[in-house]
Coordinates of C-alpha atoms in Angstrom, one line a residue:
X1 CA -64.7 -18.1 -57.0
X2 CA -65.4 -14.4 -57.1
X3 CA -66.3 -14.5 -60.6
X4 CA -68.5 -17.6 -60.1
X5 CA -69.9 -15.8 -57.7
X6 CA -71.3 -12.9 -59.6
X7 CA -72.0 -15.0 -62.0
X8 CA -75.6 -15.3 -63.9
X9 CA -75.9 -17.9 -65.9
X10 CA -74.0 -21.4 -66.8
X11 CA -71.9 -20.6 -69.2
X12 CA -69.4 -18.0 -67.2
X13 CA -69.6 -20.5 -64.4
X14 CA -68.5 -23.2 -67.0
X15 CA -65.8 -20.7 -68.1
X16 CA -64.2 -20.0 -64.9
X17 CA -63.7 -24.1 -64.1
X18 CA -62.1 -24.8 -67.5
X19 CA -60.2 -21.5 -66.5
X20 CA -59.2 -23.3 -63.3
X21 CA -58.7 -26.7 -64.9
X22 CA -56.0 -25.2 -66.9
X23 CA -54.0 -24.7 -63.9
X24 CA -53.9 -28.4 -63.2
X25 CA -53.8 -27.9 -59.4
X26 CA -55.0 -31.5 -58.2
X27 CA -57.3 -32.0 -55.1
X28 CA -59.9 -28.8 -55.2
X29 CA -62.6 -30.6 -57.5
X30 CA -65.0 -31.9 -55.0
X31 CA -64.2 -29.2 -52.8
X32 CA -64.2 -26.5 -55.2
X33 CA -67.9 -28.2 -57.5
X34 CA -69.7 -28.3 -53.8
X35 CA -69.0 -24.6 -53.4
X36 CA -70.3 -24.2 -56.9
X37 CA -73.5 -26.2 -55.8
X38 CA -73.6 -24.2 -52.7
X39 CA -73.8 -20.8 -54.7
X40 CA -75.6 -22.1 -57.5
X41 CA -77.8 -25.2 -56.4
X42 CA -79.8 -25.5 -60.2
X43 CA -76.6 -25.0 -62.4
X44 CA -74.2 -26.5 -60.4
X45 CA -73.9 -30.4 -59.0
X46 CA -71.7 -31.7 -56.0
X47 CA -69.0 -34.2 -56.6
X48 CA -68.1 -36.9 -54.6
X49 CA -66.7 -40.5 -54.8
X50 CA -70.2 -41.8 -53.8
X51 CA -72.1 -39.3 -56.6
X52 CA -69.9 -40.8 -59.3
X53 CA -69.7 -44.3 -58.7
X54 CA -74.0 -43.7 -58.6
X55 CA -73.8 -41.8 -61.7
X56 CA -71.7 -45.2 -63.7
X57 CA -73.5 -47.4 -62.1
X58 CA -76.7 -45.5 -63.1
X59 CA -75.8 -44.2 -66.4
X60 CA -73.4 -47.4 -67.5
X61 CA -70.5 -45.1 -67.1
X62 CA -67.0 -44.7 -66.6
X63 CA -66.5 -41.1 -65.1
X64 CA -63.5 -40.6 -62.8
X65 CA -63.8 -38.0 -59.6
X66 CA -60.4 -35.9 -60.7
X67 CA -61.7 -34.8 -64.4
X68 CA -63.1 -31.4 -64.5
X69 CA -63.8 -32.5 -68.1
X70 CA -66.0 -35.6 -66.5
X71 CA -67.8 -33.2 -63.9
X72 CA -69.1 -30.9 -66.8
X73 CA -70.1 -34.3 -68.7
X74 CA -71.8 -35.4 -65.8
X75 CA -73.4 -31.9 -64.8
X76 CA -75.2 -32.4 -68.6
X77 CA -76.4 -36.0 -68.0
X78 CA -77.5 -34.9 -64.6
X79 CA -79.6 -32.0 -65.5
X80 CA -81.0 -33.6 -68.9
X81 CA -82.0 -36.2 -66.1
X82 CA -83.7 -33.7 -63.9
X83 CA -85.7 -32.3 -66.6
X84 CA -86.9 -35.2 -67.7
X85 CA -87.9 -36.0 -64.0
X86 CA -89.9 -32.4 -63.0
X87 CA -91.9 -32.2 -61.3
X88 CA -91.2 -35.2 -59.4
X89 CA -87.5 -33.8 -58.3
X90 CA -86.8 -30.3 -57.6
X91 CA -84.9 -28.0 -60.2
X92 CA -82.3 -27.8 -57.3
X93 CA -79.7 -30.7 -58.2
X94 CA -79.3 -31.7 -54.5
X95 CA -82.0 -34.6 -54.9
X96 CA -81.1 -35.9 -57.9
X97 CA -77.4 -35.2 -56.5
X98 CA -78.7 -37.1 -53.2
X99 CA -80.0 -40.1 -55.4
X100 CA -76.5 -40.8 -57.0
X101 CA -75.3 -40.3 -53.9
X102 CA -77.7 -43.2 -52.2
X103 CA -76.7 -45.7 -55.3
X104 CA -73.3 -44.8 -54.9
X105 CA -73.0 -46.1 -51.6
X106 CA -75.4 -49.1 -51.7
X107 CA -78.3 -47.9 -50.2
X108 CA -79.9 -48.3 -53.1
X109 CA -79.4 -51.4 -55.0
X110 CA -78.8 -51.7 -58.6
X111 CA -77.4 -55.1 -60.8
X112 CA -74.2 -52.8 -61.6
X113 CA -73.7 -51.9 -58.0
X114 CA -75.1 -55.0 -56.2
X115 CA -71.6 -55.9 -54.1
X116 CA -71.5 -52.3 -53.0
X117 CA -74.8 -52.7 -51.7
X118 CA -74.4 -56.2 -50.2
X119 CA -71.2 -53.8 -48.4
X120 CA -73.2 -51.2 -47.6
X121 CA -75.8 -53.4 -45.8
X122 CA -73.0 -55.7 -44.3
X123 CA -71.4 -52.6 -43.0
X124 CA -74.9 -51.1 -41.4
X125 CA -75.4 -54.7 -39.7
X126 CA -71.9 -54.5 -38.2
X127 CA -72.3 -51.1 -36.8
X128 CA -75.8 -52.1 -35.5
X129 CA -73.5 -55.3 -33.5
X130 CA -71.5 -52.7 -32.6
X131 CA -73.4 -50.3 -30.7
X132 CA -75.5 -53.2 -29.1
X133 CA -72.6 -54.8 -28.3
X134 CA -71.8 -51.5 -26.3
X135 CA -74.9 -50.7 -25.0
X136 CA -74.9 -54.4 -23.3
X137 CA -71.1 -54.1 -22.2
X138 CA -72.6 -50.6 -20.3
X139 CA -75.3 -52.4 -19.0
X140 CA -73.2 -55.1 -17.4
X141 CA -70.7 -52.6 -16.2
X142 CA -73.2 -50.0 -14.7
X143 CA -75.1 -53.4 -13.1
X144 CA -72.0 -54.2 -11.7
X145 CA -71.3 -51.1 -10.0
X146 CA -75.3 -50.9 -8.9
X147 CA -74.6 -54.0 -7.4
X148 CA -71.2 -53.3 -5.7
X149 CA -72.4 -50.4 -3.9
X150 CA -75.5 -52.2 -2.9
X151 CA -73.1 -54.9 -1.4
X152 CA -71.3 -51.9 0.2
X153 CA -74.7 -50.1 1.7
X154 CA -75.7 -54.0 2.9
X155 CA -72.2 -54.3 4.5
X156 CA -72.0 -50.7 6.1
X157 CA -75.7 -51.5 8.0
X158 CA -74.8 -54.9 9.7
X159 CA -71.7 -53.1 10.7
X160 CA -73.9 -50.9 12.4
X161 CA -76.1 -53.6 13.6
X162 CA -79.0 -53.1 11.6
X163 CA -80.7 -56.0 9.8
X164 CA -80.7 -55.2 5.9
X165 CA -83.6 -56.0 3.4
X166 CA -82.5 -55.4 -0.1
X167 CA -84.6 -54.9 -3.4
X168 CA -86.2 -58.4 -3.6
X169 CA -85.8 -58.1 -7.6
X170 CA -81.7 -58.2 -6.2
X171 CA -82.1 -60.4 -3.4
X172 CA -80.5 -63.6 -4.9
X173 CA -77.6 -61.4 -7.1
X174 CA -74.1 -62.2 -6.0
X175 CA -70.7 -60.7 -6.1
X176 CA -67.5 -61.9 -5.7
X177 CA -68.2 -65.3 -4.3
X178 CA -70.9 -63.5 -1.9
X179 CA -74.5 -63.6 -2.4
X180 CA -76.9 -60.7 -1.0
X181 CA -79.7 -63.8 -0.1
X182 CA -77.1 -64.8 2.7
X183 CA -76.6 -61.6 4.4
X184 CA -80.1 -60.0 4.2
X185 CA -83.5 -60.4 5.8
X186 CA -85.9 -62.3 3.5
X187 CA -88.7 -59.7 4.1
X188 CA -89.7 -56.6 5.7
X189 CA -91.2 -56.0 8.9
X190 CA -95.5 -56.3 9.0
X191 CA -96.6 -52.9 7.5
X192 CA -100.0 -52.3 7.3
X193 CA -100.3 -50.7 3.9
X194 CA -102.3 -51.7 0.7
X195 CA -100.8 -54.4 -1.1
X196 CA -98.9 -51.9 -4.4
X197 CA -97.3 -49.7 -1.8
X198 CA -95.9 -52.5 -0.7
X199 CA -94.9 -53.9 -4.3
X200 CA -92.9 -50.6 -4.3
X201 CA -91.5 -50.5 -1.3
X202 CA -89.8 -53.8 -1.7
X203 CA -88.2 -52.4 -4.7
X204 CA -86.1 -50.0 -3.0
X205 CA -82.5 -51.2 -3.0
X206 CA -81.6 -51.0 0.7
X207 CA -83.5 -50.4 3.8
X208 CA -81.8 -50.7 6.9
X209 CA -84.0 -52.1 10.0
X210 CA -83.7 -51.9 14.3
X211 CA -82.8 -55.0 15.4
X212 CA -84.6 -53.8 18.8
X213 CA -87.7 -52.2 17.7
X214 CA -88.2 -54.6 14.4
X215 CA -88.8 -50.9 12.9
X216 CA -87.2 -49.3 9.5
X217 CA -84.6 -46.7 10.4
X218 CA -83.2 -45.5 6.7
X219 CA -83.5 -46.4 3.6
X220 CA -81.2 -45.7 0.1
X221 CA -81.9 -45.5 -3.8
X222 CA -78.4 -46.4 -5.8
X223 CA -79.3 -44.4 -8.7
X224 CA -76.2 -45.9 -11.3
X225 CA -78.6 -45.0 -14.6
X226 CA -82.2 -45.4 -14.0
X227 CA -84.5 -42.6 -13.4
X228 CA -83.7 -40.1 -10.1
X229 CA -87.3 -39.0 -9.7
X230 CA -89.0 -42.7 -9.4
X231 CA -86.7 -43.1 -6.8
X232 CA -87.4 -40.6 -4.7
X233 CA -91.0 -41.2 -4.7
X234 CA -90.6 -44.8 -3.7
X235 CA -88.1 -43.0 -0.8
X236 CA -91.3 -40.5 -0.4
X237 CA -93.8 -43.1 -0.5
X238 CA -92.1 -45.5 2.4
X239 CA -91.4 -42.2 4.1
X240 CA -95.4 -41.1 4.0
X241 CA -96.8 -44.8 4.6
X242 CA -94.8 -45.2 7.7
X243 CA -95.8 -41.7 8.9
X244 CA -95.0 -42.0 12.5
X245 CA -91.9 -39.7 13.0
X246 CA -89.4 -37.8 10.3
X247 CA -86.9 -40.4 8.6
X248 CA -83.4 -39.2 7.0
X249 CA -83.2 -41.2 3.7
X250 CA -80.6 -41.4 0.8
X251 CA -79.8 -41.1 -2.9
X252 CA -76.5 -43.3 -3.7
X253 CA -75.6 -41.9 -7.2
X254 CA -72.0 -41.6 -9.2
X255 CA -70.6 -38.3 -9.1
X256 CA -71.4 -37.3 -12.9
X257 CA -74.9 -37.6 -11.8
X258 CA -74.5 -35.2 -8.9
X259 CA -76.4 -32.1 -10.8
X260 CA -79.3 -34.7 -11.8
X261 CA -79.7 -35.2 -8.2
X262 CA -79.9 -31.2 -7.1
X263 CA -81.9 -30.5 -10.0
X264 CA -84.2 -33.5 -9.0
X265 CA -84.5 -32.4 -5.1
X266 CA -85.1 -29.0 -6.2
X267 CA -88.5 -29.6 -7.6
X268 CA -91.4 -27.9 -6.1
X269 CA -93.2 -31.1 -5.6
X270 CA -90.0 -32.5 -3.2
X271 CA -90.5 -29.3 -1.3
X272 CA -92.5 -28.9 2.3
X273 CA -92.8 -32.5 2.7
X274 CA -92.5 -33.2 6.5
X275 CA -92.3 -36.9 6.8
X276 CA -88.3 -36.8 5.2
X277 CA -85.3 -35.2 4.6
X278 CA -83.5 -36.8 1.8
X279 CA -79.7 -36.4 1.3
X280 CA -77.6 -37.8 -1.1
X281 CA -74.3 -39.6 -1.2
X282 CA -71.9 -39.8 -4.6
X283 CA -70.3 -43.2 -4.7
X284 CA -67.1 -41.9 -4.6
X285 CA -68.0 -41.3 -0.8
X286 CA -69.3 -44.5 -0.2
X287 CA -66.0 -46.1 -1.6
X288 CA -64.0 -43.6 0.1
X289 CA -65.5 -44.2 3.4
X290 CA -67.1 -47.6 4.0
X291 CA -64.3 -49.2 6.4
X292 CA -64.5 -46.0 8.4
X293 CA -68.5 -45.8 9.0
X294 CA -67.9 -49.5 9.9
X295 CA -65.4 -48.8 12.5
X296 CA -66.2 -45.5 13.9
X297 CA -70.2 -44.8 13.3
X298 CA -72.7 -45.8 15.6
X299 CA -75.8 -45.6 13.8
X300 CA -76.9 -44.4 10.5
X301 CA -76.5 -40.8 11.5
X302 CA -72.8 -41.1 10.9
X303 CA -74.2 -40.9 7.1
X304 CA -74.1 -37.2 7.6
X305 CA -70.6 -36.6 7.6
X306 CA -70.8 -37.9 3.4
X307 CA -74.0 -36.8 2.7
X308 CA -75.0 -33.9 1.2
X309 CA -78.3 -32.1 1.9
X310 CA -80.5 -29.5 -0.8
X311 CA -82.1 -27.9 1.8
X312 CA -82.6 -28.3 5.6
X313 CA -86.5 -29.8 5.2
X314 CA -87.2 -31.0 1.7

């Protein structure tokens, strides 16, 4: 390699590999014709299965991958090839070398490698299943859990005696035999506010309501994989529309999303806004916790003792 190296010209490159061949150590080809490329990218080609089965099926060939001899064969055809080409391919061999390569493994098709084609687009459709098929089993999954701590939060406020109005987009979702519609208020109380503030409002997942006053006392965003910042501002916005006294509201997000959430609070436009503070909770805690807050808490202040805070006022 050292002499390859320092080398100026084809010929003592050529030297040096049937130097090498003459050793018959088997394996370093590709390895060893890629390093060449790498040092000198218009004398030398790579090698690869994929280059040579495009060069045979290109060139009507038979080369094999372990010949040395078939390499320097091939290194002529190829660069005869790229003369012929110039200017439309570079004098550096990796396009031509990338073209074999794409016939090779079926991306491009030719009549002499039409079934590895046919594989090669069979393969791409399968992987395409595959990572849809994933994305949708993560979808269900993270539903799921969106939905089993939104059971949890619905569960946690009648224990507390609140009346509970979920996300009406959820209302009629169901879990475990149990459906949210049965267990939940059907709307909010009467706000006077323009008809899309509203709209938003009632997207918010849970809002807990006083049984006495008719009047919203707290309100959560289960944030499994949708966007942290939209829902604070619907948390913000039902905060700022109700405007008649400072509400504590939450964020109900898994722990891996716990630096999301800080960096999210942090923001200057979350900061010196009077009509909230806005804690959050990782589900972990609302798993951990929920028969306790149920048995012992008296009101949603008993939130605090899970609930972590960014800064005193945000």
């Amino acid at each position: 390699m050292k002499a390859c190296l320092s080398a100026n010209s084809s010929d003592k490159i050529i030297k040096e590999i049937i130097k090498l061949d003459s050793y018959k150590i088997k394996g370093l080809g590709p390895a060893v014709a890629n390093i060449l490329y790498f040092l000198h990218p218009t004398l030398m080609p790579p090698f690869n299965t994929a280059m040579v089965n495009g060069f045979n099926a290109i060139f009507s060939d038979k080369k094999k991958l372990g010949s040395w001899n078939d390499y320097l064969l091939m290194r002529e055809v190829i660069i005869n090839a790229n003369e012929k080409l110039n200017p439309l391919l570079s004098k550096d061999l990796g396009a031509i070398s990338g073209l074999l390569f794409d016939v090779g493994v079926g991306k491009i098709a030719l009549n002499k490698n039409l079934n590895t084609a046919l594989k090669f687009e069979q393969d791409k459709l399968e992987k395409a299943l595959k990572k849809r098929h994933n994305q949708v089993q993560n979808e269900i999954k993270e539903e799921s859990e969106h939905l089993r701590i939104q059971f949890l939060l619905t569960e946690i406020g009648i224990g507390l005696g609140y009346d509970v109005f979920v996300a009406t987009n959820d209302r009629t979702k169901s879990l475990d035999g149990k459906s949210l519609e049965f267990i939940t208020i059907p709307k909010l109380p009467p706000l006077d506010l323009p008809s899309e503030v509203l709209k938003t409002i009632s997207l918010i997942d849970v809002i807990w309501i006083s049984k006495e006053t008719n009047q919203i006392e707290c309100a959560f965003e289960v944030e499994k994989s949708t966007s942290i910042y939209s829902g604070i501002l619907r948390l913000v916005d039902l905060a700022s529309s109700l405007g008649d006294k400072k509400y504590n509201f939450f964020l109900v997000a898994p722990n891996s999303r716990e630096k999301e959430i800080l960096a999210q609070l942090k923001r200057p436009s979350f900061k010196n806004i009077d009509c909230v503070t806005l804690r959050y909770i990782l589900f972990s805690s609302i798993y951990e916790n929920c028969d306790s807050i149920c048995r012992f808490g008296d009101d949603y202040e008993i939130l605090f003792k899970i609930a972590s805070e960014v800064n005193a006022s945000i």
